C-alpha positions as a printed Julia matrix, in Angstrom:
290×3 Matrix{Float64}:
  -84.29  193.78  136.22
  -81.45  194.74  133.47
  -80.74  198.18  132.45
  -78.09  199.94  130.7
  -77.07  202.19  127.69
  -75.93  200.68  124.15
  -73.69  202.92  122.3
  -75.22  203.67  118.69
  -72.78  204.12  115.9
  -75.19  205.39  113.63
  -77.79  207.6   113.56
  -79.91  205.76  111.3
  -81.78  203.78  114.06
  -85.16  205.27  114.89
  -87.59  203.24  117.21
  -90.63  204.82  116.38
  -90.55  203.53  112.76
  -88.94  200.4   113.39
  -92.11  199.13  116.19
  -94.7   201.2   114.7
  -94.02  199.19  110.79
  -96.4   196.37  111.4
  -93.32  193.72  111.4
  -93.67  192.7   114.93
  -96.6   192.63  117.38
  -96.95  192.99  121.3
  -94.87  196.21  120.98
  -96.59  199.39  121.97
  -95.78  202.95  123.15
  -95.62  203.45  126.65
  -94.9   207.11  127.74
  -91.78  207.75  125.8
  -90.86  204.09  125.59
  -91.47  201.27  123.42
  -92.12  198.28  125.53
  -92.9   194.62  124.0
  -91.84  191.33  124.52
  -89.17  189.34  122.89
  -86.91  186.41  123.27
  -89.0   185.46  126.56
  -88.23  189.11  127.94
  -90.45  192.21  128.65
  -88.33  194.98  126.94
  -88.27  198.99  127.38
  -86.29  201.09  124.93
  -85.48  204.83  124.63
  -83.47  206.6   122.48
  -80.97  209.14  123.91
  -78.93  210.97  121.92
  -76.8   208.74  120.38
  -77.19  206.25  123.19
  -80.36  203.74  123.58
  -81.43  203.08  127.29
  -82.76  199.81  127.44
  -84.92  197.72  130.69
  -84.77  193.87  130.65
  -86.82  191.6   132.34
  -85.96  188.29  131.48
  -83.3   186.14  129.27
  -82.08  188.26  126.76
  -78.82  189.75  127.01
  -77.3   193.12  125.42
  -75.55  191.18  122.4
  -78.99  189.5   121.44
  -81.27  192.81  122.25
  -78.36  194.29  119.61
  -78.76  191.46  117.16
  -82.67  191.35  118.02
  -83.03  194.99  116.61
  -80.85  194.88  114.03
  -77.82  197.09  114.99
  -75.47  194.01  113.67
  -76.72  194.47  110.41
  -74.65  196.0   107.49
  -76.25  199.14  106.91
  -74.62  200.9   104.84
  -74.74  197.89  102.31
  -78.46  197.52  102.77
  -78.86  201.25  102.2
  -76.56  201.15   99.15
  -78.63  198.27   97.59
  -82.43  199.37   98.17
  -81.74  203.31   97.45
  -80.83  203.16   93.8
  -84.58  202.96   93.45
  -86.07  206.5    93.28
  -89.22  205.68   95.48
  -87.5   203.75   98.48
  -84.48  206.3    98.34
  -87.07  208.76   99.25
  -89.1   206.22  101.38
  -85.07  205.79  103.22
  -84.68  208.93  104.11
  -88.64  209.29  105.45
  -88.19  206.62  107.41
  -84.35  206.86  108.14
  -83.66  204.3   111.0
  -86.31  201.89  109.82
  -84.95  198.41  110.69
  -85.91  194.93  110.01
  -85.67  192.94  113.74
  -84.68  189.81  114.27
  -87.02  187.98  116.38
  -87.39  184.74  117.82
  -88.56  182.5   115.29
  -91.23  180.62  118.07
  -92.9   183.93  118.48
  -92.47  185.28  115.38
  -94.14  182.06  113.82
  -96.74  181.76  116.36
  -97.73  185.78  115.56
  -97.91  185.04  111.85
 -100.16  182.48  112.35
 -102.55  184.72  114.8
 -102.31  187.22  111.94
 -103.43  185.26  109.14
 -106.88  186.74  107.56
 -106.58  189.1   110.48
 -106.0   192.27  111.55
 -102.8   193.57  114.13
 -105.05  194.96  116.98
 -107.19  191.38  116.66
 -104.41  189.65  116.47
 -102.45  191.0   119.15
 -105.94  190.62  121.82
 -105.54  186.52  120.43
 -101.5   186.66  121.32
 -102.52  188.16  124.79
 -105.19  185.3   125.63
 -102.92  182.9   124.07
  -99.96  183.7   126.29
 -101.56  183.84  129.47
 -101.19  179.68  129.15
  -97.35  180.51  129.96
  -96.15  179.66  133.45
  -94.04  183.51  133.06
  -95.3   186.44  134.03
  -92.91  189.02  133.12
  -93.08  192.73  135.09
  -91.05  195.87  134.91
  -91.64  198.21  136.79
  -96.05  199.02  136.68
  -95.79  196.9   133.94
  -96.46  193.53  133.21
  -97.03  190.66  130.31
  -97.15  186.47  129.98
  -94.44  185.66  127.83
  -95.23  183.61  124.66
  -95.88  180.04  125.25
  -93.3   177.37  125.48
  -93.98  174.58  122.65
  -93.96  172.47  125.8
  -96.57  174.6   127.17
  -98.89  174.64  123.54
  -99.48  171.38  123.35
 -101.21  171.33  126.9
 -103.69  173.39  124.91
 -106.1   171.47  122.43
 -108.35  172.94  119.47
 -111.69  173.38  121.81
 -109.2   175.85  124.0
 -107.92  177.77  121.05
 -111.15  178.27  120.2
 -112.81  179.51  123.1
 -109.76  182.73  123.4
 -110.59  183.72  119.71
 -108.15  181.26  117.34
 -111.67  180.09  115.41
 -110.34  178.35  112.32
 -106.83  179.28  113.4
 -106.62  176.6   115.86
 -106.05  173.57  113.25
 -102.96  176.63  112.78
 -101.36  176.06  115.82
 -102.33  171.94  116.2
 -100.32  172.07  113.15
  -97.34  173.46  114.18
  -97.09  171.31  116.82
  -97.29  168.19  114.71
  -94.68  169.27  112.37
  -92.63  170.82  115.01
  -91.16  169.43  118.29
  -88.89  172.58  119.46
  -87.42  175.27  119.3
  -84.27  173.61  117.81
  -86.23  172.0   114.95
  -87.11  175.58  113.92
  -83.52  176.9   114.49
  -82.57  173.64  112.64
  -84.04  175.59  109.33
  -81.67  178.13  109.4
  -78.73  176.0   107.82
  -81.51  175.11  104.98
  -81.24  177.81  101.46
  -83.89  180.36  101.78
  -86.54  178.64   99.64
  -85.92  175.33  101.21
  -86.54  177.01  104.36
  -89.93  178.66  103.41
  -91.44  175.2   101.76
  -90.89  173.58  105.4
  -92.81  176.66  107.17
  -95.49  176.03  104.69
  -95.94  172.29  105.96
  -97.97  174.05  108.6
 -101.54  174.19  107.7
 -102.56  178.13  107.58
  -98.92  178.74  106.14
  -98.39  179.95  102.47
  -95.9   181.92  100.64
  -96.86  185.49  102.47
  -96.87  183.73  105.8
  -93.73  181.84  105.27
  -91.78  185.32  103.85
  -92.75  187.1   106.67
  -90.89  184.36  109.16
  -88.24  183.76  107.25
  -87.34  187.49  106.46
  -88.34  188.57  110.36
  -87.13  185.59  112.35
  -84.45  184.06  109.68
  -82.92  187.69  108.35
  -83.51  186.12  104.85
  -83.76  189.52  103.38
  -84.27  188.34   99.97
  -87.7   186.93  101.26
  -90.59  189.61   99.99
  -94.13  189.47  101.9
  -96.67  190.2    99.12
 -100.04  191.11  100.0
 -102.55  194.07   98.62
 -100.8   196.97  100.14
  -97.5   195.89   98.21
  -99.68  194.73   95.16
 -101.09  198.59   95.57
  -97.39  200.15   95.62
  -96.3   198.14   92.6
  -99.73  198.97   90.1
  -98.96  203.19   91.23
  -94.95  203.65   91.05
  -93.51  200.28   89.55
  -95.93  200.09   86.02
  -92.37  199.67   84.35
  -91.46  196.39   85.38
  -95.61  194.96   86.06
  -98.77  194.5    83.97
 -101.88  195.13   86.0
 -102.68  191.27   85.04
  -99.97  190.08   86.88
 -100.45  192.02   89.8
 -104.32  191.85   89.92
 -103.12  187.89   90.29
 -100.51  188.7    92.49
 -100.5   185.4    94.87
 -100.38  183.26   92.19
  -97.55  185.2    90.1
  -95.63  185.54   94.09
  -92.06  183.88   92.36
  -92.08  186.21   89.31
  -92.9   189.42   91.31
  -90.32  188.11   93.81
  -87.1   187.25   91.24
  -88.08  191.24   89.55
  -88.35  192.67   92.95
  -84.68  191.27   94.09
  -83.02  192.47   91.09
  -84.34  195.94   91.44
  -83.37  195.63   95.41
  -80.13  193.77   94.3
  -81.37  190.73   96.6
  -82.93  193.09   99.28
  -86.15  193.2    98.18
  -87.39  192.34  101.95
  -86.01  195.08  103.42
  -86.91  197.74  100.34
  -90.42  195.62  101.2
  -90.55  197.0   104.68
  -90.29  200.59  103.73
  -92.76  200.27  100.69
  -95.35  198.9   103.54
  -95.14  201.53  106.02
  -95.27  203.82  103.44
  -98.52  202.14  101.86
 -100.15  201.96  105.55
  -99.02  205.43  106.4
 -100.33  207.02  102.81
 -102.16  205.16  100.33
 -105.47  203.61  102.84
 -107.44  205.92  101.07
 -106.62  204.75   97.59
């Protein structure tokens, strides 16, 4: 086991909104830690004063746990760009420290697909059965979790399997991926591509569309330009942005994705996936009864 303290030069960093946002699954709060898994590593992070204690079992190393949750980020800039909107400068500073992580792109893909016509605690039961086909079992301390699956290690898996832990129709999802997708390097291999070039080769995966595809490439790729639309943004947009949508384009929001998308950016002045993140927590925290 790992352990140490990063120094935080900001104190815009708050772990409670950042793994409580919906962005990121097989996180959860354990005592006063947040504890999850990422980049094949069973993580524990605390905040102390300006300090964040961190436990590490596994690969990842204190540069990539930074870069993971975002503290290599230009905030400032970001901050400058989302908040000359009224409602997210407000949203900012109710959420001050919400970040947008950076997570591996094989288990941020593989979530996404778990998640698709789903809902988080579902789909994080399916990501549990799933990765108990991993040969590593990851403890720290009382703790302990299967990392995510190798792709070497999904395609000893076939459809019938998937099936059988709770994937249903999702398992031509993750046959898919393995057809279009050999490695891990293939999907790093994206990240050279320009961000819509990028999302059209996610959606070669059956189960993949724009939403899907937006939500790996802004979470796994840091293409914060990318804007996941479903209802609870369609809801935000009809109640505080009337301004700049009908109610026919946003009643028909999936097929109108690109227009919403180019209006959203230059409102967010190309941020609109990181103003995104704080108009979802916001619509999750407040508007469920609307």
């Amino acid at each position: 086991m790992k352990k140490g303290f990063i120094k935080l030069d900001t104190s815009e960093f708050n772990l409670n909104h950042t793994f409580s946002s919906g962005q990121i699954f097989r996180w959860k709060k354990y005592n006063s830690d947040w504890v999850g898994l990422c980049y094949s590593s069973l993580v524990a992070l605390k905040r102390i004063g300006g300090y964040l204690y961190y436990k590490v079992e596994g690969d990842i190393d204190e540069s990539k746990l930074k870069e993971f949750l975002g503290l290599d980020q230009n905030y400032e800039e970001i901050k400058e760009a989302i908040c000359e909107d009224p409602l997210v400068k407000n949203l900012y500073n109710k959420y001050k420290g919400l970040r947008v992580l950076k997570q591996n792109k094989r288990e941020c893909l593989i979530s996404y697909l778990s998640v698709s016509f789903n809902n988080i605690k579902r789909a994080n039961q399916m990501l549990e059965n799933l990765s108990k086909f991993s040969n590593r079992k990851l403890k720290l301390g009382d703790l302990q979790a299967y990392d995510y699956p190798t792709f070497a290690e999904l395609k000893k898996i076939n459809e019938k399997t998937l099936k059988k832990i709770g994937y249903g129709f999702r398992s031509s999802y993750i046959i898919s991926l393995l057809k279009k997708f050999e490695n891990d390097e293939e999907l790093e291999e994206l990240d050279k591509m320009p961000t819509k070039e990028l999302e059209k080769n996610l959606m070669r995966i059956k189960g993949v569309g724009i939403k899907t595809a937006s939500c790996v490439s802004l979470y796994s790729y840091s293409r914060f330009e990318s804007i996941p639309i479903d209802r609870w943004i369609a809801k935000v947009l009809k109640l505080f942005y009337k301004d700049y949508f009908s109610n026919s384009i946003l009643e028909k929001f999936k097929s109108n994705y690109w227009e919403i998308r180019e209006v959203l950016n230059k409102i967010f002045n190309n941020y609109g996936g990181y103003a995104q993140l704080f108009l979802y927590k916001f619509a999750r925290d407040s508007l469920k009864s609307l």
